mmCIF file of N, CA and C in Angstrom:
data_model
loop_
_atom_site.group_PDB
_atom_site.id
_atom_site.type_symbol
_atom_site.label_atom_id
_atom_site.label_comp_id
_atom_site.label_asym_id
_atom_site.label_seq_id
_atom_site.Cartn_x
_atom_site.Cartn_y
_atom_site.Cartn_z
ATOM 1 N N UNK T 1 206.522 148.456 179.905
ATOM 2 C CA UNK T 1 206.400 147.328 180.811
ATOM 3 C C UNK T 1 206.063 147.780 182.225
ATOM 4 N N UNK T 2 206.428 148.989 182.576
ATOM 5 C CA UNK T 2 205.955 149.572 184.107
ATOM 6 C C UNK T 2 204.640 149.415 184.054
ATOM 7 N N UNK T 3 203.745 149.643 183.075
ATOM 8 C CA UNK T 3 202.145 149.574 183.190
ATOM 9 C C UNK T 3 201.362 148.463 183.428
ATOM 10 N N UNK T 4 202.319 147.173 183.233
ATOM 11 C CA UNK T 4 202.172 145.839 183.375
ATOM 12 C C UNK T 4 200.885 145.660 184.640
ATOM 13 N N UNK T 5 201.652 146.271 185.683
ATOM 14 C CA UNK T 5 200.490 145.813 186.807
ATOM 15 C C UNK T 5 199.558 146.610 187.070
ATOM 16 N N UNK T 6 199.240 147.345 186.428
ATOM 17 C CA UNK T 6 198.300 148.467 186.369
ATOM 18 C C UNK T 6 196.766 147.771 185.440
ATOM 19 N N UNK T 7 197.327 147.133 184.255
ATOM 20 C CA UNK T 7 196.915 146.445 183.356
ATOM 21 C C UNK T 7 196.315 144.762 183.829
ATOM 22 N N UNK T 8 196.228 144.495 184.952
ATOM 23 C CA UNK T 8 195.567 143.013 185.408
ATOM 24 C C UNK T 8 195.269 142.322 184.626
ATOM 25 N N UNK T 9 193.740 143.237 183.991
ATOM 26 C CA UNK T 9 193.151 142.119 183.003
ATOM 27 C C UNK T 9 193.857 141.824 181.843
ATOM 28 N N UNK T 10 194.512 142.795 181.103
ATOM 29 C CA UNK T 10 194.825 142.788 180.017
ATOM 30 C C UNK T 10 196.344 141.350 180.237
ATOM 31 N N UNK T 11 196.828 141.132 181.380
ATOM 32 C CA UNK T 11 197.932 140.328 181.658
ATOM 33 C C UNK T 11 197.071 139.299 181.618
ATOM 34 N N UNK T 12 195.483 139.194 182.001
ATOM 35 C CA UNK T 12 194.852 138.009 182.379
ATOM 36 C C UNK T 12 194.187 137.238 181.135
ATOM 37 N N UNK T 13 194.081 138.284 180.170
ATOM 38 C CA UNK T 13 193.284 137.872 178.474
ATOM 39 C C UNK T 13 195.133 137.069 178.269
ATOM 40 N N UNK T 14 195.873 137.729 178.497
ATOM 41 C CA UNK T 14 197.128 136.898 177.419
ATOM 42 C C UNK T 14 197.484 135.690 178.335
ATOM 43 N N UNK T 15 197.248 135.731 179.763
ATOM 44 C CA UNK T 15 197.695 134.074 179.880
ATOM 45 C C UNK T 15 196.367 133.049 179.628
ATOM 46 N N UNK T 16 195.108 133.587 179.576
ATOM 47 C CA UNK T 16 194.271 132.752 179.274
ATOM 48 C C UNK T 16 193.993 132.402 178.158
ATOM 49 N N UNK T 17 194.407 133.200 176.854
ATOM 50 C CA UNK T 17 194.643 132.697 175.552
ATOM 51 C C UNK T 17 195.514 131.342 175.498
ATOM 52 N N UNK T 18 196.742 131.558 176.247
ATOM 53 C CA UNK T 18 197.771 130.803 176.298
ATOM 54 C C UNK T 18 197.818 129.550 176.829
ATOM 55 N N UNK T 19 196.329 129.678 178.310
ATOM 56 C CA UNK T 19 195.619 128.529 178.484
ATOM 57 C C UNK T 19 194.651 127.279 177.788
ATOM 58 N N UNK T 20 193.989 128.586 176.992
ATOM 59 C CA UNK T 20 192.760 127.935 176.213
ATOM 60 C C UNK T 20 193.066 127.568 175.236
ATOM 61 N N UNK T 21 194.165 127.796 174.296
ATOM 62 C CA UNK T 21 194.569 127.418 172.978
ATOM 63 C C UNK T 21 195.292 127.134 172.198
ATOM 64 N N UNK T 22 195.801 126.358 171.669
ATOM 65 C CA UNK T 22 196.917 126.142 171.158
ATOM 66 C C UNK T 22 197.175 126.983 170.067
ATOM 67 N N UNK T 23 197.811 127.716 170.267
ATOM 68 C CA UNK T 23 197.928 128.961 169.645
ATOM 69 C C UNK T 23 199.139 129.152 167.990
ATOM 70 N N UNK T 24 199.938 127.977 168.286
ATOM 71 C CA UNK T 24 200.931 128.074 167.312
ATOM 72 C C UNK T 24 200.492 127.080 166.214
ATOM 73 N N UNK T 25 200.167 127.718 164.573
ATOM 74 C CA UNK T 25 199.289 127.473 163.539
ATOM 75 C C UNK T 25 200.142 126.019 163.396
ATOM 76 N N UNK T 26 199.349 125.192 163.125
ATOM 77 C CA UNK T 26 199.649 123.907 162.431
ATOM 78 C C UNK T 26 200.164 123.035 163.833
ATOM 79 N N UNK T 27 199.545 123.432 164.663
ATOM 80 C CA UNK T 27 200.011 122.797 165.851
ATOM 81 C C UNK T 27 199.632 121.409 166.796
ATOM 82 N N UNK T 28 199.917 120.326 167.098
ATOM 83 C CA UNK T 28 199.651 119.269 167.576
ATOM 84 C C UNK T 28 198.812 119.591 168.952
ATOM 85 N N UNK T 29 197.758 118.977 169.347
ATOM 86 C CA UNK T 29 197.524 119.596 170.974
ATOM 87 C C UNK T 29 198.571 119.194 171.775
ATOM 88 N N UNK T 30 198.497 120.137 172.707
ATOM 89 C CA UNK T 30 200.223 119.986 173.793
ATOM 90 C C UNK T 30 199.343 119.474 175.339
ATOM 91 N N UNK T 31 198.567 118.243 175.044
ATOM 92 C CA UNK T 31 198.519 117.375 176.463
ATOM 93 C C UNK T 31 198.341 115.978 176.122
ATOM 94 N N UNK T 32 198.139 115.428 177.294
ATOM 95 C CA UNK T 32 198.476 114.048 176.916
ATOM 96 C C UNK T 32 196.956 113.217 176.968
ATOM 97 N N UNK T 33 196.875 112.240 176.334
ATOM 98 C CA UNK T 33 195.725 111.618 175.655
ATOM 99 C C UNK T 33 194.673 111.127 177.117
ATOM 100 N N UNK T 34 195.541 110.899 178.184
ATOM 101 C CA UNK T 34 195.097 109.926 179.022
ATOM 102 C C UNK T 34 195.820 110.466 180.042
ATOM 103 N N UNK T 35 195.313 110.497 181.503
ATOM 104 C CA UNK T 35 196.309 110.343 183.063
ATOM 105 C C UNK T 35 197.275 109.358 182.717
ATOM 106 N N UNK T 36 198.202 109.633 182.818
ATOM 107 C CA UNK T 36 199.675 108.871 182.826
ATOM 108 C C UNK T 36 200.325 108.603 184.530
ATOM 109 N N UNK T 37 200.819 107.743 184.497
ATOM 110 C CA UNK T 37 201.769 107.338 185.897
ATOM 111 C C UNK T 37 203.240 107.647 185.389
ATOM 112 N N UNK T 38 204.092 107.967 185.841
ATOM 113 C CA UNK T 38 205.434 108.083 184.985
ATOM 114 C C UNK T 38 206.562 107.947 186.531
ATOM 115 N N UNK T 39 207.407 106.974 186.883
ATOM 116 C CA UNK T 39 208.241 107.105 188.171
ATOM 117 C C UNK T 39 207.720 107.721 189.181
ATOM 118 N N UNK T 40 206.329 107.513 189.552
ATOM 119 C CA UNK T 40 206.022 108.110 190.728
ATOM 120 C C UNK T 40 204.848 108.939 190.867
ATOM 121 N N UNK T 41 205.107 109.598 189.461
ATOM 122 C CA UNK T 41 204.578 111.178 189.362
ATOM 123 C C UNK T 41 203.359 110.756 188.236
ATOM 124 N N UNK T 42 202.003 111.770 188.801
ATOM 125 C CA UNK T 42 201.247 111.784 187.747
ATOM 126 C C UNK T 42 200.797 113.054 186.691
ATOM 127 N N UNK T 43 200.808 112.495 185.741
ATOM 128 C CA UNK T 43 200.606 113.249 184.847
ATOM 129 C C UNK T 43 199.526 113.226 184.410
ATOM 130 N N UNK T 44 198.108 114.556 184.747
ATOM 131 C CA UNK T 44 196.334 114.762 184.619
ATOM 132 C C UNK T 44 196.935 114.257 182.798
ATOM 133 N N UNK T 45 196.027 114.391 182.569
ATOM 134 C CA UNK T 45 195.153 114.688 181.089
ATOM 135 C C UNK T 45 195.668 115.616 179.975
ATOM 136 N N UNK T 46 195.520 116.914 180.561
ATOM 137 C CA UNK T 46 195.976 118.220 180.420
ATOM 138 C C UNK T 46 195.884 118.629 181.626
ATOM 139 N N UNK T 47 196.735 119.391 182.007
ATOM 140 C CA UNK T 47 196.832 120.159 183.022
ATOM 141 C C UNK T 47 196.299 121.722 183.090
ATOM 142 N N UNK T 48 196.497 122.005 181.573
ATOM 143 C CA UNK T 48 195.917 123.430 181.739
ATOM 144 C C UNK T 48 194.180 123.643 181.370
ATOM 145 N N UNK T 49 193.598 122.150 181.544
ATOM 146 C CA UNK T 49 192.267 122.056 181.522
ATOM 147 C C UNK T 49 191.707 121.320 182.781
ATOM 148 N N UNK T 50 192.600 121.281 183.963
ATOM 149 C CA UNK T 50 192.442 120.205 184.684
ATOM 150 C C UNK T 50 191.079 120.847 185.946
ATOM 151 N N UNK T 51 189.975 120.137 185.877
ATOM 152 C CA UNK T 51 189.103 120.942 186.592
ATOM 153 C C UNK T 51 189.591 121.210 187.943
ATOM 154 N N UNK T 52 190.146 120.498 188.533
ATOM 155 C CA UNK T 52 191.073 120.782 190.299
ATOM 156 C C UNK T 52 191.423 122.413 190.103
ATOM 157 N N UNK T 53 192.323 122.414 189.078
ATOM 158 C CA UNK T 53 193.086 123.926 189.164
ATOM 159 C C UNK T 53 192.484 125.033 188.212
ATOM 160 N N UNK T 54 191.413 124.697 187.920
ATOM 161 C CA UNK T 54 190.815 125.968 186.935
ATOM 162 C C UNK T 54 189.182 126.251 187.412
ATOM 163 N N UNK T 55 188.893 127.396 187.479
ATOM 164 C CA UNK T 55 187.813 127.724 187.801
ATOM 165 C C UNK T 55 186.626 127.213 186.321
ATOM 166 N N UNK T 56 187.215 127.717 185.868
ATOM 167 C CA UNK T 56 186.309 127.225 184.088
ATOM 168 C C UNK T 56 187.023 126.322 183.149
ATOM 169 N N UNK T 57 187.479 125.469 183.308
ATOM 170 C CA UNK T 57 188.315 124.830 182.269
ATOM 171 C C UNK T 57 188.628 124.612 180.957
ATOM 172 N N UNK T 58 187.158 124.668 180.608
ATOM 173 C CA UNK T 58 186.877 123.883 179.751
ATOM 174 C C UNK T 58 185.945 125.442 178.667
ATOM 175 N N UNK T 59 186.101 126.737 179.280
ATOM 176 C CA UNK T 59 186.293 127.897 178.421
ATOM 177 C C UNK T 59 186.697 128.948 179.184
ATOM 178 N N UNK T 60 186.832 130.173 177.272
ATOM 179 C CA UNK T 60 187.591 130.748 178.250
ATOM 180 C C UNK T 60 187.002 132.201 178.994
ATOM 181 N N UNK T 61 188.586 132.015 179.885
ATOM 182 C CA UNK T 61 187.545 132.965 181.161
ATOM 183 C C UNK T 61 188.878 133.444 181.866
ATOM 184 N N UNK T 62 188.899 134.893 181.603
ATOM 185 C CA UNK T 62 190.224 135.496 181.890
ATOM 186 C C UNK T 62 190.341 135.483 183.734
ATOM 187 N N UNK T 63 189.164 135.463 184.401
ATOM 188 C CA UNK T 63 188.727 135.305 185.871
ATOM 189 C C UNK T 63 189.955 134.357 186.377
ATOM 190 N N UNK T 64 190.101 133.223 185.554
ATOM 191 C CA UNK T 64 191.267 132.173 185.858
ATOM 192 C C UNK T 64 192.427 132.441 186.343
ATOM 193 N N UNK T 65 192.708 134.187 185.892
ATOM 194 C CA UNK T 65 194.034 134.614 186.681
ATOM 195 C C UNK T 65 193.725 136.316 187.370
ATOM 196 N N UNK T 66 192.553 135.963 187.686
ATOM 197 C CA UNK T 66 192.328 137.350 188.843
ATOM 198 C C UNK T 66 191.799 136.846 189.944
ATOM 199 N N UNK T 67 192.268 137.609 190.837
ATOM 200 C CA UNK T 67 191.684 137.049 192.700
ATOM 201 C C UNK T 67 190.639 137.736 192.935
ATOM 202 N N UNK T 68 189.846 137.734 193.537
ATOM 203 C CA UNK T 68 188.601 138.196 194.347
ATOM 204 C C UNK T 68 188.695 139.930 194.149
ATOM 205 N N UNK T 69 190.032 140.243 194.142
ATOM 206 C CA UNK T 69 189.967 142.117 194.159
ATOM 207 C C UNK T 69 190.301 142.479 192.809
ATOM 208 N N UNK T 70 190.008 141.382 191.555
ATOM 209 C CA UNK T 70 190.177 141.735 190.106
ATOM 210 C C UNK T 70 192.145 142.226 190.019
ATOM 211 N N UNK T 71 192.836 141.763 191.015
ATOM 212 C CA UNK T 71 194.486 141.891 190.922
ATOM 213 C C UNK T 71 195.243 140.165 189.996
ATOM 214 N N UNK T 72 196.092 140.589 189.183
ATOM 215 C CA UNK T 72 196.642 139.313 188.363
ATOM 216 C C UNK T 72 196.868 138.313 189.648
ATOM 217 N N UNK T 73 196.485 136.799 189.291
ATOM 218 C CA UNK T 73 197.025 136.182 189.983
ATOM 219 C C UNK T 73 197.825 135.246 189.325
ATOM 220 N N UNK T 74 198.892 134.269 189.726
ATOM 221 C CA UNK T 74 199.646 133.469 188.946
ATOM 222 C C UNK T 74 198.815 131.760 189.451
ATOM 223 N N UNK T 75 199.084 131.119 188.446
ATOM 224 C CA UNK T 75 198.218 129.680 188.590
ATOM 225 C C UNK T 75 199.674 128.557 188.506
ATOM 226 N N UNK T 76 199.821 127.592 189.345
ATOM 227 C CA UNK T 76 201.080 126.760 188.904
ATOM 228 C C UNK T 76 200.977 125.894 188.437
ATOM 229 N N UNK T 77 199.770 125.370 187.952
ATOM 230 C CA UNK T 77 199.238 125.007 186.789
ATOM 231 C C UNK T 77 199.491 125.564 185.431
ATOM 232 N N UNK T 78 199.669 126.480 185.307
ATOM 233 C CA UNK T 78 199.519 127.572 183.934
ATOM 234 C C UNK T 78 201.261 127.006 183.594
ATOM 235 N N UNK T 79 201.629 126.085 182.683
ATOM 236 C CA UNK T 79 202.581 125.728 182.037
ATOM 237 C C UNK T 79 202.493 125.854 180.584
ATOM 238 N N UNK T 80 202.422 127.168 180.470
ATOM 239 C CA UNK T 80 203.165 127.184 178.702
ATOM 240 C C UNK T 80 203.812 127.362 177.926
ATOM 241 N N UNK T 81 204.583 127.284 178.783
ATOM 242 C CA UNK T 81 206.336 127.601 178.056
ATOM 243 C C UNK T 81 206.688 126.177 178.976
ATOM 244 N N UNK T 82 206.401 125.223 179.308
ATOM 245 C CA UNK T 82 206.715 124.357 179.971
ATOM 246 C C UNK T 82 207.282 124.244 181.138
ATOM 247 N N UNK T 83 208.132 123.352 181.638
ATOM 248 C CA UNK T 83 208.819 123.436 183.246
ATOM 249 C C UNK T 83 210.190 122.334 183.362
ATOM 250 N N UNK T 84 210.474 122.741 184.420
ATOM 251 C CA UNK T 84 211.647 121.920 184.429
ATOM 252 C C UNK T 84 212.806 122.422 183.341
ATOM 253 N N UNK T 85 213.167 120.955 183.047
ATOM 254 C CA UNK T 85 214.850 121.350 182.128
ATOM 255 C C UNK T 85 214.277 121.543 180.790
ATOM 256 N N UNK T 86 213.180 121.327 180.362
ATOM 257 C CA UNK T 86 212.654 121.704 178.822
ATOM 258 C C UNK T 86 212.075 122.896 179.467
ATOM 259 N N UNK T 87 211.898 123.735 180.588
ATOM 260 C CA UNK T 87 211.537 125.134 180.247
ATOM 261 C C UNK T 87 211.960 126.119 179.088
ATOM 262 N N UNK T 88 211.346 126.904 178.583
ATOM 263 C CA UNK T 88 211.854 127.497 177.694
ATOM 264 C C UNK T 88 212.314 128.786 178.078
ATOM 265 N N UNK T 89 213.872 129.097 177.760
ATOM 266 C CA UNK T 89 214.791 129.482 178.028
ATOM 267 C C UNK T 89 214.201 131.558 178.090
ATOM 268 N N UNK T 90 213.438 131.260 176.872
ATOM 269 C CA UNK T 90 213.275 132.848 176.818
ATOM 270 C C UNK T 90 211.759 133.428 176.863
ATOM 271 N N UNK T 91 211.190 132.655 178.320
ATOM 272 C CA UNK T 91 209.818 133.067 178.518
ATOM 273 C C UNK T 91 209.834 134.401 179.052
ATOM 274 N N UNK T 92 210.595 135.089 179.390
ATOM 275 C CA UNK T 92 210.239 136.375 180.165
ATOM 276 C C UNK T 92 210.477 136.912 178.815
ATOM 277 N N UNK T 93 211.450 137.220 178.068
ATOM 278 C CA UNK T 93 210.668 137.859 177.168
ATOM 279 C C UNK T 93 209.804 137.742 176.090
ATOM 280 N N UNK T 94 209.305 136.300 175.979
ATOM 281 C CA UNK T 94 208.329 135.968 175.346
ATOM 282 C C UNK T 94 206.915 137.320 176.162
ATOM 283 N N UNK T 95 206.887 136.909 177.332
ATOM 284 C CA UNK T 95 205.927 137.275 178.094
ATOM 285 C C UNK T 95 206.187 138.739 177.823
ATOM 286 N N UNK T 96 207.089 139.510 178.245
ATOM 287 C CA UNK T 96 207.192 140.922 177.553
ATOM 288 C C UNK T 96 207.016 141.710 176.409
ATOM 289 N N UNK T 97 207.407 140.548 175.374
ATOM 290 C CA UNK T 97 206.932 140.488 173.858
ATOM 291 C C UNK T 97 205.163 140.823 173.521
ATOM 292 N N UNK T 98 204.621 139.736 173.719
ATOM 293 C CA UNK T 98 203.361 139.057 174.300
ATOM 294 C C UNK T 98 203.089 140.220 174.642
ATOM 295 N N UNK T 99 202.917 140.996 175.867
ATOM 296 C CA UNK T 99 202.605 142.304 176.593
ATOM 297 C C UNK T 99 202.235 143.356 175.528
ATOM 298 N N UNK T 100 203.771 143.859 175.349
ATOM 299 C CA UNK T 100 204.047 145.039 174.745
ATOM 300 C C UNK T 100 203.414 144.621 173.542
ATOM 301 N N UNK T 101 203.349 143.825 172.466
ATOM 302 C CA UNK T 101 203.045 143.619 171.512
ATOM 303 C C UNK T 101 201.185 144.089 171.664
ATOM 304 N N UNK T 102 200.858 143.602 172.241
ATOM 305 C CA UNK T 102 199.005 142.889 172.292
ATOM 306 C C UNK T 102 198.667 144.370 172.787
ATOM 307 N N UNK T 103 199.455 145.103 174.180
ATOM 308 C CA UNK T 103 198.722 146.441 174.342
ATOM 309 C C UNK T 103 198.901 148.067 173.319
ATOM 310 N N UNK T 104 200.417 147.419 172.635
ATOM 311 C CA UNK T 104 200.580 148.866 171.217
ATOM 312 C C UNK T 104 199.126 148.504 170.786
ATOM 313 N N UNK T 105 198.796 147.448 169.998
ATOM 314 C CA UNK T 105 197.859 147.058 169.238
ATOM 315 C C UNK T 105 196.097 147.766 169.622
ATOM 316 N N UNK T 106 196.696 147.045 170.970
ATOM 317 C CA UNK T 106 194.634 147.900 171.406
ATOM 318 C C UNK T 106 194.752 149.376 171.832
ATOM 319 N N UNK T 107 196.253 149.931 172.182
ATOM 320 C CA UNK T 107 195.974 151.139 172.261
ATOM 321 C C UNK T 107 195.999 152.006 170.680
ATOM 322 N N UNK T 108 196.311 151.412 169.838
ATOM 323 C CA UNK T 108 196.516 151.811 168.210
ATOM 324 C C UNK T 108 194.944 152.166 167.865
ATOM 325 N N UNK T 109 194.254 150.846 167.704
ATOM 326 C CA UNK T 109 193.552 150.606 167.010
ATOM 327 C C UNK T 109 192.040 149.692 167.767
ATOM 328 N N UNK T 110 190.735 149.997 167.790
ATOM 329 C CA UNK T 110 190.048 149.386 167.960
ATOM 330 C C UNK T 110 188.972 147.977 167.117
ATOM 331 N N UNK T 111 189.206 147.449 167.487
ATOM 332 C CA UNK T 111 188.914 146.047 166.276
ATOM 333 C C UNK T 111 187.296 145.395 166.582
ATOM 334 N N UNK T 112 187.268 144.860 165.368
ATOM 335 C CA UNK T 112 185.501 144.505 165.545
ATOM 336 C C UNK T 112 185.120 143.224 164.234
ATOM 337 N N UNK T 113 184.661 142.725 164.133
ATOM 338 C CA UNK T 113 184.673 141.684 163.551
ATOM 339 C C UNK T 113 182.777 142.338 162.542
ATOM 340 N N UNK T 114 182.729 142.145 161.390
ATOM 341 C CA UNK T 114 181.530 142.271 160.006
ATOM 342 C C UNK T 114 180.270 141.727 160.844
ATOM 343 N N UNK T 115 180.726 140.316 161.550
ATOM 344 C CA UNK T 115 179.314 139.550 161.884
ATOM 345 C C UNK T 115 178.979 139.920 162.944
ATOM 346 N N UNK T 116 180.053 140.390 164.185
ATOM 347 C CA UNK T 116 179.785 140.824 165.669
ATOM 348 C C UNK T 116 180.318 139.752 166.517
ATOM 349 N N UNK T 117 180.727 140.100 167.589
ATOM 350 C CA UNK T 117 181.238 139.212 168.452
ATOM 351 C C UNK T 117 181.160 137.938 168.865
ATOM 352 N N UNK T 118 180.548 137.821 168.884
ATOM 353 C CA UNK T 118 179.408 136.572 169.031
ATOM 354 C C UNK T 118 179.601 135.331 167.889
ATOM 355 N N UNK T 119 179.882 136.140 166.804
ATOM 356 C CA UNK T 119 180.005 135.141 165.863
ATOM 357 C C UNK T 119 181.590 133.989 165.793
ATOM 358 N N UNK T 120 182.291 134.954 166.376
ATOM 359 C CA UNK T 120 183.967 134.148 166.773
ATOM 360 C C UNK T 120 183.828 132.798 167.457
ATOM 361 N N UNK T 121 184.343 131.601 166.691
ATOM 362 C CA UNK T 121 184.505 130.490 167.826
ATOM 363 C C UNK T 121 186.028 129.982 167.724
ATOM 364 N N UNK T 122 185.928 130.109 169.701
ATOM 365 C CA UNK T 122 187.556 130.069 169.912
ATOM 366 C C UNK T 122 187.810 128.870 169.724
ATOM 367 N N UNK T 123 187.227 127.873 169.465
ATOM 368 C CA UNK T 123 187.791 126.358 169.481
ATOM 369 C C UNK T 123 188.354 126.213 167.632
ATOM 370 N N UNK T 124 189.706 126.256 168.046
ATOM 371 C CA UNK T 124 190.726 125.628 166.837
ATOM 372 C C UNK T 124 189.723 124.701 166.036
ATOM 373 N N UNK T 125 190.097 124.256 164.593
ATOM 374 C CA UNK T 125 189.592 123.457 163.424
ATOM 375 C C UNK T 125 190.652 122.497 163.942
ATOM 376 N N UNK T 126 190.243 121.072 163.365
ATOM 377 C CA UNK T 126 191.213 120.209 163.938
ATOM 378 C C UNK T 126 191.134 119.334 162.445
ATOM 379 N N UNK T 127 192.412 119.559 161.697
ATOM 380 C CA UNK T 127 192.720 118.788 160.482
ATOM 381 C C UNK T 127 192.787 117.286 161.072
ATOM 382 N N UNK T 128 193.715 116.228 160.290
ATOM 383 C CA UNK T 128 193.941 115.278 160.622
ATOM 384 C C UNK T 128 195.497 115.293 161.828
ATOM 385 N N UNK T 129 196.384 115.975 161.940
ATOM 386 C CA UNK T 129 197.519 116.286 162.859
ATOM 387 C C UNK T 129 197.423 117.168 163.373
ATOM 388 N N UNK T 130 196.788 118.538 162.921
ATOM 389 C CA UNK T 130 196.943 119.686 163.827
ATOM 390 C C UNK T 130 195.717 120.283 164.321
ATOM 391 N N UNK T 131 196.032 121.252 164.832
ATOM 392 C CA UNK T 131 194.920 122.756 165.547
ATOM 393 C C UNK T 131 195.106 123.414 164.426
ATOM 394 N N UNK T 132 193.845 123.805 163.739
ATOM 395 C CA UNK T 132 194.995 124.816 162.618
ATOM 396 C C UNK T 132 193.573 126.132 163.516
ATOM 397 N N UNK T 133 194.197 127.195 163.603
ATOM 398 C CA UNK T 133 193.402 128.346 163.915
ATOM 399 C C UNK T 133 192.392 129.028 162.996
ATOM 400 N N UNK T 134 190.963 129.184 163.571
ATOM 401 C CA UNK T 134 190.090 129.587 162.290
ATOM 402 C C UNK T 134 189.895 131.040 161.738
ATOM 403 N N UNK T 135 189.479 131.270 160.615
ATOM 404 C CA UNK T 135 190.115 132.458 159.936
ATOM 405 C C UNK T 135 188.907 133.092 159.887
ATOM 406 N N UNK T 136 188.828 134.472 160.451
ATOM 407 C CA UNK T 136 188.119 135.824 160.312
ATOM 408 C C UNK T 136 188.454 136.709 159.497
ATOM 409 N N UNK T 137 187.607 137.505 159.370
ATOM 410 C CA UNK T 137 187.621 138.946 159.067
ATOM 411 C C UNK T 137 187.490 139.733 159.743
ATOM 412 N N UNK T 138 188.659 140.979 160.235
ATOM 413 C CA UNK T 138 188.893 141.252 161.697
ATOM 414 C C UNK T 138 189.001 142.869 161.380
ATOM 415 N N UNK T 139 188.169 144.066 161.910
ATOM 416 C CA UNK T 139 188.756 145.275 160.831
ATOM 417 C C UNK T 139 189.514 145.868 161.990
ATOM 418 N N UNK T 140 190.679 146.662 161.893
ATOM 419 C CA UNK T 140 191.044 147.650 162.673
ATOM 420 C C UNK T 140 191.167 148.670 161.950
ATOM 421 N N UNK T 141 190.521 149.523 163.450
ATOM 422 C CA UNK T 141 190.069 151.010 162.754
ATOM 423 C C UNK T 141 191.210 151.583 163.834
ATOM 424 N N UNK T 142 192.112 152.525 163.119
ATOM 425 C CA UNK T 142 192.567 153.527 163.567
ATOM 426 C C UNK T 142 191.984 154.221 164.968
ATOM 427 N N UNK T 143 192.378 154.428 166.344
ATOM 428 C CA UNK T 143 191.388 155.430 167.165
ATOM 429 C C UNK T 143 192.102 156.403 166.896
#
């Protein structure tokens, strides 16, 4: 975890995954259909697509959490573990998890996809209730 800030981008691919996708299989989208009014307060659309607070919204683009000198930046927009009293209790080590997990992996092994890069599309399949995530063939090769 000391390498954390050394690592920018690699902090900036995992919150922008976390931006761009609903990531947990069989999953409902997590925004709301329409701008809402609620006691005062408004509630965008989605927030983590909201063009005000995202440079690219609408794909993805790890840039969303680097500043001008390529250093991590944080967005207060970026709610995915939620906020308030439904925050979720064990985001730091989700986020450490998340980390450590994603950089063993690319320092293990280098990965590449049969068709080539190009061929991946990040936009979820959308059954009748969920996001369900679409399925590759992904090789990792030993470095």
């Amino acid at each position: 975890m000391e390498n954390r800030k050394s690592l920018p981008f690699t902090d900036a691919v995992i919150h922008e995954v976390q931006r761009f996708l609903d990531i947990v299989p069989f999953s409902v989208p997590h925004y709301a259909l329409k701008d809402i009014s609620f006691r005062g307060y408004t509630i965008p659309k989605s927030v983590l697509r909201e063009e005000k607070q995202w440079a690219t919204p609408w794909s993805f683009n790890p840039k969303n959490f680097l500043d001008h000198n390529g250093n991590f930046k944080k967005n207060p927009a970026f709610l995915a573990f939620s906020a308030g009293k439904r925050a979720c209790v064990g985001e730091s080590l989700a986020r450490m998890e998340l980390f450590i997990f994603l950089v063993s992996l690319l320092r293990h092994f280098s990965f590449s996809c049969p068709e080539g890069p190009d061929s991946i599309d990040l936009v979820p399949e959308f059954s009748s209730l969920a996001n369900v995530p679409r399925r590759y063939e992904i090789i990792a090769t030993p470095r």
